[in-house]
Coordinates of C-alpha atoms in Angstrom, one line a residue:
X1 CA -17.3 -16.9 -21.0
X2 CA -16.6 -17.2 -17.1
X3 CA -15.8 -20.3 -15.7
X4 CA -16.5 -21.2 -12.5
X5 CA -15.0 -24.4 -10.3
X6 CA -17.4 -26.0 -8.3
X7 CA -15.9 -28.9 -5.3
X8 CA -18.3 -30.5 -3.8
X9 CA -18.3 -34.2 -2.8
X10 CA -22.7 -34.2 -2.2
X11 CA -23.5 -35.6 -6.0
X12 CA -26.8 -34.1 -5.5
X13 CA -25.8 -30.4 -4.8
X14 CA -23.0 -30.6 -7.3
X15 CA -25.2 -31.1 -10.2
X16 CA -28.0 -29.3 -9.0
X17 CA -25.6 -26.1 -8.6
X18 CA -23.7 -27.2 -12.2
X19 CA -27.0 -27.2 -14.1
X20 CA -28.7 -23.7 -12.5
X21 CA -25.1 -22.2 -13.1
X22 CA -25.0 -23.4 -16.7
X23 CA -28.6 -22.7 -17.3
X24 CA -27.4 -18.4 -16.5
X25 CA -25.1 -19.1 -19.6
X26 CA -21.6 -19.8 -16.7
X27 CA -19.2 -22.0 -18.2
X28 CA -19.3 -25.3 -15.5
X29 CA -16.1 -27.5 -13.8
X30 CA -16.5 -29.4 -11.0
X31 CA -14.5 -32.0 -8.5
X32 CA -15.9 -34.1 -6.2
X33 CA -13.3 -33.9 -3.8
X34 CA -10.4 -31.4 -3.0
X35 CA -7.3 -32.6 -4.6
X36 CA -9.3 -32.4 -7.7
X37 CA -10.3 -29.3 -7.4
X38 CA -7.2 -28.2 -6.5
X39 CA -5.9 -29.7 -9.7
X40 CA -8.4 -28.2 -12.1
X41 CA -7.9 -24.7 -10.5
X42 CA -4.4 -24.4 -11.2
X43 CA -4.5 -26.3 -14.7
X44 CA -7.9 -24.1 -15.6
X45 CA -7.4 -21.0 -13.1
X46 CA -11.0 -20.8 -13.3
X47 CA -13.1 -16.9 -13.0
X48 CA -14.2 -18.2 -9.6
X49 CA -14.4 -21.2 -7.3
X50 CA -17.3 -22.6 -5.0
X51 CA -16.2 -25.1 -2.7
X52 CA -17.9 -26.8 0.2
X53 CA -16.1 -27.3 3.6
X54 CA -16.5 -30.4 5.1
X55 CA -15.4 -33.3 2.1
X56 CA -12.9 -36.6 2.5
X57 CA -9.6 -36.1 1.2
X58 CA -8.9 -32.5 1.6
X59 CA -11.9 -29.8 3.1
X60 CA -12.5 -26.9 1.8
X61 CA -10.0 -24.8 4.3
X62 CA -6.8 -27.2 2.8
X63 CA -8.1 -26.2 -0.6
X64 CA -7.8 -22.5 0.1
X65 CA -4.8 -22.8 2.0
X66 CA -3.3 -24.5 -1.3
X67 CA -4.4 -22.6 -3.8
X68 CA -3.1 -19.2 -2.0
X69 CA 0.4 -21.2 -1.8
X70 CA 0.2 -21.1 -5.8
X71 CA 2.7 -18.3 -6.5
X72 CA 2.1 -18.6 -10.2
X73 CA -2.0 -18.6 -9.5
X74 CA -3.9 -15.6 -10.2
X75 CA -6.5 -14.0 -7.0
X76 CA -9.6 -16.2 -7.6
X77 CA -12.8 -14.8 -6.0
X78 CA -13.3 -18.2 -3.2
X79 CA -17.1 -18.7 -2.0
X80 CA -17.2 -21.1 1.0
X81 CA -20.3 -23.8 0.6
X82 CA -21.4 -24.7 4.6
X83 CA -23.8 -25.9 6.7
X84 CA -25.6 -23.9 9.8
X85 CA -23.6 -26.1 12.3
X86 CA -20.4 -25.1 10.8
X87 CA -21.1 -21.5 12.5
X88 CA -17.8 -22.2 15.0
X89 CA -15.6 -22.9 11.9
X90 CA -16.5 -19.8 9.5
X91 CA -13.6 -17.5 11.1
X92 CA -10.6 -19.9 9.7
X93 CA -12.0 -19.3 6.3
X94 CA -12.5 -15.6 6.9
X95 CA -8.4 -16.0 8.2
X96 CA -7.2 -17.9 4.9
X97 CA -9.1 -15.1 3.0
X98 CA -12.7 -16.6 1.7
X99 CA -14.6 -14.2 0.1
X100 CA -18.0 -14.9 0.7
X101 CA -20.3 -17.5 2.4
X102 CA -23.4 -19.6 1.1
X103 CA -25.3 -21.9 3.8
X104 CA -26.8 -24.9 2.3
X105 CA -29.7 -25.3 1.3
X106 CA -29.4 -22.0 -0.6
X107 CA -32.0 -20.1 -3.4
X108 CA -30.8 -19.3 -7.1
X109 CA -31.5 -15.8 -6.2
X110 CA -28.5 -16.2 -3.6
X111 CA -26.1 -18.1 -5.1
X112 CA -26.8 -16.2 -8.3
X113 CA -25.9 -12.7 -6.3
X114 CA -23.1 -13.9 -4.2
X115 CA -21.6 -14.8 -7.5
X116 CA -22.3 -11.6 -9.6
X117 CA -21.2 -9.8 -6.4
X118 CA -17.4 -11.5 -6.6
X119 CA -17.5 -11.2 -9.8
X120 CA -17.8 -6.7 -9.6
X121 CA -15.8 -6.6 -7.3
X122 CA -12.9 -8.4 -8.6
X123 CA -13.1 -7.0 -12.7
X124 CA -13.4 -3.7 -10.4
X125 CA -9.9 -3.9 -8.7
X126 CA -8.5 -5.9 -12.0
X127 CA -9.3 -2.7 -14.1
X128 CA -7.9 -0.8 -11.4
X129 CA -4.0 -2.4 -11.4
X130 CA -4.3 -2.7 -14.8
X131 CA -4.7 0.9 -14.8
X132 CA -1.9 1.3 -12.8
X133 CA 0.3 -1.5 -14.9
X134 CA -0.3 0.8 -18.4
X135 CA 1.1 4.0 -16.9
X136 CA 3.8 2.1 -15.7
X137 CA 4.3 0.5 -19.3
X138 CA 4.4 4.6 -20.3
X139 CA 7.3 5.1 -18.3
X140 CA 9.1 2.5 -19.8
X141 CA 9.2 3.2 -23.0
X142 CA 12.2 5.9 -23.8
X143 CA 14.1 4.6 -26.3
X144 CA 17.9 5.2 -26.2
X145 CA 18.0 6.1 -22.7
X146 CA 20.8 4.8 -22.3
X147 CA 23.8 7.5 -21.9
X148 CA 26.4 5.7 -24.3
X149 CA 27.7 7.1 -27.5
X150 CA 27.2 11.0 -26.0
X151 CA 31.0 11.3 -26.2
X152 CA 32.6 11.6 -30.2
X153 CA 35.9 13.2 -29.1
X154 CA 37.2 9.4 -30.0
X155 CA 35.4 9.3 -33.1
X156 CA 36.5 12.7 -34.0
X157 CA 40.2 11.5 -33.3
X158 CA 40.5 8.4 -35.1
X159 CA 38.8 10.6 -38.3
X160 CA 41.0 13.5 -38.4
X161 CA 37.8 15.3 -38.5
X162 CA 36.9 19.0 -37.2
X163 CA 33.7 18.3 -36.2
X164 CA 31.1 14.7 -35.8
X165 CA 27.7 14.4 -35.4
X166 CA 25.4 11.2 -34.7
X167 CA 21.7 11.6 -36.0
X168 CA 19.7 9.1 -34.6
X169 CA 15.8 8.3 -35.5
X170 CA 13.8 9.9 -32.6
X171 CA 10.9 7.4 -32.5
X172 CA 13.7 4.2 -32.9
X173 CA 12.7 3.6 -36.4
X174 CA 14.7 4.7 -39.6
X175 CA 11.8 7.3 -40.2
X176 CA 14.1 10.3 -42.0
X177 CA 11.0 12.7 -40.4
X178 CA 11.7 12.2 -36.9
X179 CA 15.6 11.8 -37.3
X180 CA 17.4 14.5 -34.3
X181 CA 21.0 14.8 -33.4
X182 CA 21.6 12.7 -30.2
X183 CA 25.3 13.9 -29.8
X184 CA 28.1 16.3 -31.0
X185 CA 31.7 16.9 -30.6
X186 CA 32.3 19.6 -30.3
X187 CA 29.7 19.9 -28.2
X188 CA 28.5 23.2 -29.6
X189 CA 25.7 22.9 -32.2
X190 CA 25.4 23.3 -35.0
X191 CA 28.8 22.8 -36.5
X192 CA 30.0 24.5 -39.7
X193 CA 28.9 22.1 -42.3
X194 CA 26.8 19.6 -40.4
X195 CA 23.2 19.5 -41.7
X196 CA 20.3 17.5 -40.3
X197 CA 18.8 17.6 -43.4
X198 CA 21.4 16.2 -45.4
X199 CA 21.6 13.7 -42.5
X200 CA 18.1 12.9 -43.5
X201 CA 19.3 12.6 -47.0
X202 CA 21.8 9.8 -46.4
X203 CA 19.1 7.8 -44.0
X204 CA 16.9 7.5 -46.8
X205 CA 19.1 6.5 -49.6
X206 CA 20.8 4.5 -47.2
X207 CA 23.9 5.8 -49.3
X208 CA 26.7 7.9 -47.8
X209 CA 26.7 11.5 -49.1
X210 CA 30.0 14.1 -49.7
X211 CA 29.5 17.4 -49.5
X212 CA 32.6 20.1 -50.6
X213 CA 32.1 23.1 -48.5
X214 CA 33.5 26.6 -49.4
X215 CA 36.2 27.0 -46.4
X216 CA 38.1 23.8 -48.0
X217 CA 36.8 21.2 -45.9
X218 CA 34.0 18.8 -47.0
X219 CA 31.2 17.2 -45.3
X220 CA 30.5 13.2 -45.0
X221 CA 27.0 11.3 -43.7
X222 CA 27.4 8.1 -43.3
X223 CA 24.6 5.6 -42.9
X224 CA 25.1 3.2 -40.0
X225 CA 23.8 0.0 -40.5
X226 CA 23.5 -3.5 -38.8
X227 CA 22.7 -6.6 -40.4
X228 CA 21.1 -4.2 -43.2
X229 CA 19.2 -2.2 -41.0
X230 CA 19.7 1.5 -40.9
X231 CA 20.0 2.6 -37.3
X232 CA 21.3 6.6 -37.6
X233 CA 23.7 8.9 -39.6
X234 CA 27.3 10.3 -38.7
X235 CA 28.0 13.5 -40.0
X236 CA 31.6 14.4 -39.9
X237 CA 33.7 18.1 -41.6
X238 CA 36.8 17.1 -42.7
X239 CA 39.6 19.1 -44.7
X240 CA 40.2 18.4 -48.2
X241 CA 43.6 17.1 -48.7
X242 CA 45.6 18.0 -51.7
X243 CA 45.3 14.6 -53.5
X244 CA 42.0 14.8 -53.6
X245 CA 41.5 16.1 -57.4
X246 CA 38.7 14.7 -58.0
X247 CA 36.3 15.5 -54.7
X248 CA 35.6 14.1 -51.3
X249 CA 34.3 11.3 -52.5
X250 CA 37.9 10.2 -53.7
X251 CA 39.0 9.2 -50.8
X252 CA 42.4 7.4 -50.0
X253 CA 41.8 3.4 -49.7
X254 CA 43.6 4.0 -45.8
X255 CA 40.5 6.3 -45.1
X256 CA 38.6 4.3 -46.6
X257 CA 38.8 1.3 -44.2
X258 CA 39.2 3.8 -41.3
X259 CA 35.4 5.1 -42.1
X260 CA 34.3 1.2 -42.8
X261 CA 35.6 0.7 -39.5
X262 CA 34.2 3.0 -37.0
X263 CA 30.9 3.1 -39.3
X264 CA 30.5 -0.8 -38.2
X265 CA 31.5 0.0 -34.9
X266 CA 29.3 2.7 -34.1
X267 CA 26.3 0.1 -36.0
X268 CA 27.1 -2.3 -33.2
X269 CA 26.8 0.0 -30.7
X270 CA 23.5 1.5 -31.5
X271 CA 22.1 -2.3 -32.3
X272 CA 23.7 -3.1 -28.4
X273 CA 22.0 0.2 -26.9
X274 CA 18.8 -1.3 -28.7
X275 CA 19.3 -4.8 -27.2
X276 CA 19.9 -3.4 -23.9
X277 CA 17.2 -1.4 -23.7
X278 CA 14.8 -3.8 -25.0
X279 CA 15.7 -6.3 -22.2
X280 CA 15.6 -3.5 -19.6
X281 CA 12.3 -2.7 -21.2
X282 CA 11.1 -6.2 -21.6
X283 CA 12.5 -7.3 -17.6
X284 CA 10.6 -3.8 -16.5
X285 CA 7.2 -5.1 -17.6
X286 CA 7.7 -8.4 -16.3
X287 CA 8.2 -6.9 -12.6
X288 CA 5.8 -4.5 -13.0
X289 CA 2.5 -7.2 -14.4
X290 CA 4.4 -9.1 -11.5
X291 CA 4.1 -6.2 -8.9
X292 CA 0.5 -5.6 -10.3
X293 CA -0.6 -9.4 -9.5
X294 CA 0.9 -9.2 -6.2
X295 CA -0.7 -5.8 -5.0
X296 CA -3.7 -7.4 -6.7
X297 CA -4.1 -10.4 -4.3
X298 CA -2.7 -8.3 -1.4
X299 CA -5.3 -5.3 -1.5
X300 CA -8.2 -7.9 -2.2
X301 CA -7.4 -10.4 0.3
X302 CA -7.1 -7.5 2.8
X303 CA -10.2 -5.9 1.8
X304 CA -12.4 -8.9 1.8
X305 CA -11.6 -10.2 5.4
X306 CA -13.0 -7.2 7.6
X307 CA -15.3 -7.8 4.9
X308 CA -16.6 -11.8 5.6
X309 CA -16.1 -11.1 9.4
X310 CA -18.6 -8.2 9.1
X311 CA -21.2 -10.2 6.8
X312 CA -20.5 -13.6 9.0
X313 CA -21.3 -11.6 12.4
X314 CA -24.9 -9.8 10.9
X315 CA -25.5 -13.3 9.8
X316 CA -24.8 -14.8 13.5
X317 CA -27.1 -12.0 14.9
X318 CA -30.0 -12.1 12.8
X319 CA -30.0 -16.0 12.8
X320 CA -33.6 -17.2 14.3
X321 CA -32.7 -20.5 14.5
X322 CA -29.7 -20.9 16.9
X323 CA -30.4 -18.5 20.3
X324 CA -27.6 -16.5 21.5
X325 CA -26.6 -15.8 25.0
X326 CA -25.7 -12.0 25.5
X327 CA -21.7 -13.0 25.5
X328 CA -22.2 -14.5 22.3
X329 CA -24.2 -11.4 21.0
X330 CA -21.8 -8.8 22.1
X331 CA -18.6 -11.2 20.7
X332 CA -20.1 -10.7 17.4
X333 CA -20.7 -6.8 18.1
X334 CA -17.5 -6.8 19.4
X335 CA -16.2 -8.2 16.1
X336 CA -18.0 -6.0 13.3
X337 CA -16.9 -3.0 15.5
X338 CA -12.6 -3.8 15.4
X339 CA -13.7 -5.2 11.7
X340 CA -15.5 -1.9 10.5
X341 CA -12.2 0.3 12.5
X342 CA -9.8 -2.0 10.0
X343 CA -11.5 -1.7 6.9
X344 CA -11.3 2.3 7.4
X345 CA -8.1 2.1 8.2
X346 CA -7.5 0.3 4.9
X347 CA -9.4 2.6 3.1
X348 CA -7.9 5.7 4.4
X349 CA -3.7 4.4 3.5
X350 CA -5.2 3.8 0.3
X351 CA -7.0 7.2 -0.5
X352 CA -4.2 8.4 0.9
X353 CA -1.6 6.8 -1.4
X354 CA -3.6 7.5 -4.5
X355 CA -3.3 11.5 -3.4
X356 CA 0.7 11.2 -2.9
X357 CA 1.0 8.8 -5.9
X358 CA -1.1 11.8 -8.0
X359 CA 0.9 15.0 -6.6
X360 CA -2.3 15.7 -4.6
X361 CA -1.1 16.0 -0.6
X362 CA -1.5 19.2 0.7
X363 CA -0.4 20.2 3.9
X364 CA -2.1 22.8 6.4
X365 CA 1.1 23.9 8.5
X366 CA 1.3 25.7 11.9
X367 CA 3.0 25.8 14.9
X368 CA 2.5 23.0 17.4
X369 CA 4.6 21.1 20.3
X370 CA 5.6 17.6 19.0
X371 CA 5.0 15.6 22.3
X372 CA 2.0 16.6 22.2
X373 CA 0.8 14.8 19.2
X374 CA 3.3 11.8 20.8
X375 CA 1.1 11.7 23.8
X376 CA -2.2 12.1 21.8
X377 CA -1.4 8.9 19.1
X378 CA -0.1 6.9 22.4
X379 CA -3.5 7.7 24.4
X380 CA -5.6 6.7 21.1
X381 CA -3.8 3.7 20.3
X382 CA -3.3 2.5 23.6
X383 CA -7.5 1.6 23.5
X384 CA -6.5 -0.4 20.1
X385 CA -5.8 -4.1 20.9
X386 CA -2.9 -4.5 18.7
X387 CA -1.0 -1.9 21.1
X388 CA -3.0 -2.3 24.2
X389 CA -0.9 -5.6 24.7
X390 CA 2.6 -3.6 24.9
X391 CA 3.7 -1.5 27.8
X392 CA 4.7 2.4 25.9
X393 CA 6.6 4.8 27.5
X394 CA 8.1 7.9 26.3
X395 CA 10.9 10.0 27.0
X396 CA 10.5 13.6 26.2
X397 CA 13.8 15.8 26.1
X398 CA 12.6 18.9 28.3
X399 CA 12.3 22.4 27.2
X400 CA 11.4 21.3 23.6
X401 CA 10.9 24.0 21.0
X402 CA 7.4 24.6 18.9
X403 CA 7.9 23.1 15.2
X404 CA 6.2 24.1 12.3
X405 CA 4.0 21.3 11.0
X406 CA 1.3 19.6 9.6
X407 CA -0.5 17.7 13.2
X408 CA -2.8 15.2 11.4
X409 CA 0.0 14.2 8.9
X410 CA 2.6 13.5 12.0
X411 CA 0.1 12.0 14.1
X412 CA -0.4 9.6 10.9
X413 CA 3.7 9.0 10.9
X414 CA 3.4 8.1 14.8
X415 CA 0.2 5.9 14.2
X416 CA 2.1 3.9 11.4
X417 CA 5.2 3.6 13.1
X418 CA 3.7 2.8 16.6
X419 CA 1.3 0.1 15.0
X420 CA 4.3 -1.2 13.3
X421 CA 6.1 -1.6 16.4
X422 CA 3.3 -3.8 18.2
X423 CA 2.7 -5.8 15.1
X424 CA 6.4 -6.9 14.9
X425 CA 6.8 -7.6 19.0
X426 CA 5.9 -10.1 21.3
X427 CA 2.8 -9.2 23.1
X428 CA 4.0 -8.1 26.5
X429 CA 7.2 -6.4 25.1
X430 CA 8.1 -2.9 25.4
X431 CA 7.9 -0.1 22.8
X432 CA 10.1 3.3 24.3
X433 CA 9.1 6.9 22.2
X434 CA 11.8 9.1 22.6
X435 CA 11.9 12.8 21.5
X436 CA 15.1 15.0 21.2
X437 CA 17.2 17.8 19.9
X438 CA 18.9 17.1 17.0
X439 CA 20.8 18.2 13.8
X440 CA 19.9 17.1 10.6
X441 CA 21.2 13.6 10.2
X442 CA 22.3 12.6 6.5
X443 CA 23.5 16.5 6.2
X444 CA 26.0 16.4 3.0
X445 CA 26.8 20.6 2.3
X446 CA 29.3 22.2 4.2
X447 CA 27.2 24.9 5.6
X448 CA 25.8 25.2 9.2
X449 CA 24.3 22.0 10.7
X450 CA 20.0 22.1 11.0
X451 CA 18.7 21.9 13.8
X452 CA 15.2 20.0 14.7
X453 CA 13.7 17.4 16.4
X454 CA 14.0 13.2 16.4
X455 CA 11.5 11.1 17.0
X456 CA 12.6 7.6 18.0
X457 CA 9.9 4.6 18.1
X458 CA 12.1 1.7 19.7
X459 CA 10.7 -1.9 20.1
X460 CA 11.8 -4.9 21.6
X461 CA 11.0 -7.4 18.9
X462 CA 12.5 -10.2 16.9
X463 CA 14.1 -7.6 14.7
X464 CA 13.4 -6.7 11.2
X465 CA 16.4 -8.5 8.9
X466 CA 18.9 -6.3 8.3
X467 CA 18.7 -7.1 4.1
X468 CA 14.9 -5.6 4.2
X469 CA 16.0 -2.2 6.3
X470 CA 15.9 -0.4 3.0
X471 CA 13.2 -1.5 1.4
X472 CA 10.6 -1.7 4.3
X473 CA 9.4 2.0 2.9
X474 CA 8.7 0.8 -0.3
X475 CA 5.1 0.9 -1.3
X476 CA 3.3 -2.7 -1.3
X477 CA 6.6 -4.3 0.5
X478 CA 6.2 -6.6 3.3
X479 CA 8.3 -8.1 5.6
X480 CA 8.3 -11.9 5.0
X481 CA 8.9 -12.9 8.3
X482 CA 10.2 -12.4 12.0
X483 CA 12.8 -15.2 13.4
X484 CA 11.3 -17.4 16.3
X485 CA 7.9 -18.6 14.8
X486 CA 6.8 -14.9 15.4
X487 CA 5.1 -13.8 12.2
X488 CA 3.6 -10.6 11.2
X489 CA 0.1 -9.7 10.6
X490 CA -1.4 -8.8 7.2
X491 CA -1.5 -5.3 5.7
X492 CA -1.1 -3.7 2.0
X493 CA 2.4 -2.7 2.9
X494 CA 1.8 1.2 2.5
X495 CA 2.1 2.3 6.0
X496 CA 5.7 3.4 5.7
X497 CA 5.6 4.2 2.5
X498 CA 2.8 6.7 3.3
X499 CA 4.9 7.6 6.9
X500 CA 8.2 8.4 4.6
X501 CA 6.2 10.6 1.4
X502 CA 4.9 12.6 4.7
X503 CA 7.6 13.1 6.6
X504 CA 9.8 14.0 3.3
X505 CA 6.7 16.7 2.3
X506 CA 8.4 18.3 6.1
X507 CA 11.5 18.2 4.6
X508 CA 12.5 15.7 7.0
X509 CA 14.2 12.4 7.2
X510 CA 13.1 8.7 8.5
X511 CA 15.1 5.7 8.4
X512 CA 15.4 2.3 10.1
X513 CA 18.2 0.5 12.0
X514 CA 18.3 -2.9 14.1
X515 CA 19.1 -2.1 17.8
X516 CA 22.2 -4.0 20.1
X517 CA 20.3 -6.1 21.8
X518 CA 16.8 -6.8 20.1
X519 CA 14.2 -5.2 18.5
X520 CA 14.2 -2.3 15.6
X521 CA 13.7 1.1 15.7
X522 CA 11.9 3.7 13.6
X523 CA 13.6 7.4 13.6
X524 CA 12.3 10.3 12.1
X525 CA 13.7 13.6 11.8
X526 CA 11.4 17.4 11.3
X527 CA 13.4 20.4 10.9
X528 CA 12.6 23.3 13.5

């Protein structure tokens, strides 16, 4: 059954809301003041919270604010409770990342569709990640990974044997169907006198089987156990020795103990690979149901805020009640129209991730001159506030060849990379776009250097820390923070990601490095 939190100190509109909520078959909780209701949120993490603003103790903005410091908390659809004079507060909760708004006094039939609404939307993106988590959970699970015990030359040594063999269950159970050879020595297979089926033999009488072969030499498969629990079969060809009357079996008590002992080692080595790859396995789902609850809360609260701006600026404009003056009219224009710009933008790295992520980017390549496109993103993006505050100049190497390329996908790397520059600076601070000859940097063979062209976005921030240079192209990775009380704004962390998979589709390279004197920059490299 979904629960739902309600905080709201009015006694009247608490019960009133707890009663038509239970009455739709909603399983009720309620506070009638904000530490509670922070309280029963994280004990209950409820399926979604109401919670009125203005109440003693701690309003409705301190609740949100600590719930989204709750590491450990699930992303919990928030609706705002407020009055109509509370117009002048409603972007703080559209900052702290409210997902809808209710303005008191409010109908069944809206409370009842706000709710239903949260509730879609958020089973939509939880089906979504989880999605995402299973196939990750696929990838996982490869049992005996692992490269140890691929070399028996030891084995084969401390046997006196001609030739070993380890069989090993393929689907990590003793199933005697499914048992493979996972390594030889030699290396050459098969060996005179080694059988999988008679390895097959031995795993399911769990008893070790000898084997006189016609050339004088006799074959052995010996069950290897741990703690009573057959893990795989050694096969080994051996010569018979002359006091050996009576058969393989007979063996000398010397070679006895010999065979007891490398059968028990080779047991605790296959029950350690086992261990080892169930933590790795166990440690791999806990990151990745721990990457899925962070992209999660990431994509929704990004999502949702161009979101409530856009619903809480109709709202303003269609209000009868409250006359606005024609500033205040084009403010909230003004508004939906950078809101509706960031919400595509949104959109648009995600479709465009899901078509890398699915083998799906094509690219429609020709010939075109790279400052150009440098001078097209600039002009574009200079109109955008987030760069219109910094000063860009560029230095263009002259005489620059044609390169062959893909001019919405680079024009995409700029954007990201430019944006990223003015969202990491001070506003007022420069950004410098160079463009130059140069061979291929990272270039390992020995053969003749590449030639092309680098692309250098420079910026005069705080500086990205040097410990996050390799992992700021990571997909969902975000800078915490910048030094000085200069913070970054929000963003699903797939710019870069997206700006590396297309540059690498040109067979180019981008990297990062902190500048001498302040600031990072962005390089990336395309091959003439």
């Amino acid at each position: 059954m979904t629960q739902i939190l309600i905080i709201e100190d009015d006694p009247l509109v608490r019960e009133t809301t707890v009663d038509m909520l239970e009455a739709e078959g909603y399983s009720l909780i309620s506070a009638d003041n904000g530490r509670k209701g922070v309280e029963l949120a994280i004990k209950n993490q409820p399926d979604l919270i109401i919670c009125d603003i203005m109440m003693p103790q701690l309003d409705g903005y301190g609740v949100l604010n600590a719930l989204k410091q709750e590491k450990a908390l699930p992303a919990i659809p928030f609706i705002f409770l407020t009055a109509k004079a509370e117009r002048s507060d409603w972007r703080l909760g559209m900052q702290l990342g409210a997902d809808d708004y209710l303005v008191k006094p409010f109908t069944r039939g809206e409370l009842l569709a706000s709710i239903q609404a949260r509730l879609r939307h958020h089973a939509a993106l939880a089906e979504y990640y989880n999605r995402q988590l299973e196939e990750n959970e696929t990838r996982l699970l490869n049992f005996f990974e692992a490269d140890i015990l691929q070399d028996l030359q030891p084995v084969s040594q401390a046997l006196d044997a001609l030739a070993v063999a380890l069989f090993l269950p393929e689907t990590g159970n003793a199933d005697p169907a499914n048992l493979k050879l996972f390594s030889s020595y030699p290396t050459s297979y098969p060996s005179p006198g080694i059988s999988s089926k008679l390895a097959q033999q031995a795993l399911l009488t769990g008893h070790p089987g000898y084997y006189r072969l016609k050339d004088g030499c006799y074959a052995a498969y010996l069950p290897l156990l741990w703690k009573d629990e057959l893990l795989g079969v050694l096969g080994l060809v051996r010569p018979l020795a002359e006091n050996q009357p009576g058969g393989p079996e007979v063996l000398d008590h010397p070679y006895q103990r010999r065979l007891l002992t490398i059968q028990y080692q080779l047991g605790l080595a296959l029950n350690n690979a086992r261990l080892t790859e169930q933590t790795r396995l166990n440690t791999g789902l806990e990151e990745t149901s721990d990457l899925t609850s962070s992209i999660l809360s990431a994509v929704s609260h990004e999502l949702r805020t161009p979101l409530t701006s856009i619903k809480t600026a109709v709202s303003g404009l269609k209000d009868n009640v409250v006359a606005l003056s024609p500033e205040e009219q084009q403010d909230y224009i003004s508004m939906i129209d950078q809101e509706v710009d960031r919400l595509d933008k949104l959109i648009h790295q995600i479709l465009d991730h899901s078509r890398i992520e699915a083998g799906k980017l094509q690219s429609e390549k020709g010939l075109f001159f790279l400052p150009e496109i440098v001078h097209s993103t600039v002009d574009r993006l200079g109109r955008l506030p987030l760069v219109a505050r910094h000063p860009v100049q560029t230095e263009i190497e002259a005489d620059l060849p044609l390169v062959y390329l893909d001019f919405i996908q680079v024009e995409e790397v700029l954007t990201n990379l430019l944006e990223n520059a003015a969202k990491y600076s001070e506003p007022g601070t420069h950004i410098l776009i160079r463009v130059r000859r140069m061979p291929r940097p990272f270039q390992v063979d020995a053969g003749p250097a590449q030639l092309g062209l680098l692309v250098e976005v420079i910026d005069g921030g705080m500086g990205i820390p040097e410990s996050e240079l390799e992992r700021v192209f990571q997909k969902y990775y975000r800078v915490n923070s910048v030094t000085n009380g200069h913070t970054k704004t929000g963003g699903l962390g797939l710019g870069l990601a997206i700006a590396r998979s297309l540059v690498k589709a040109h067979d180019g390279e981008i990297w990062a490095y902190l500048n001498q004197e302040k600031g990072t920059t962005f390089a990336f490299w395309l091959p003439f």
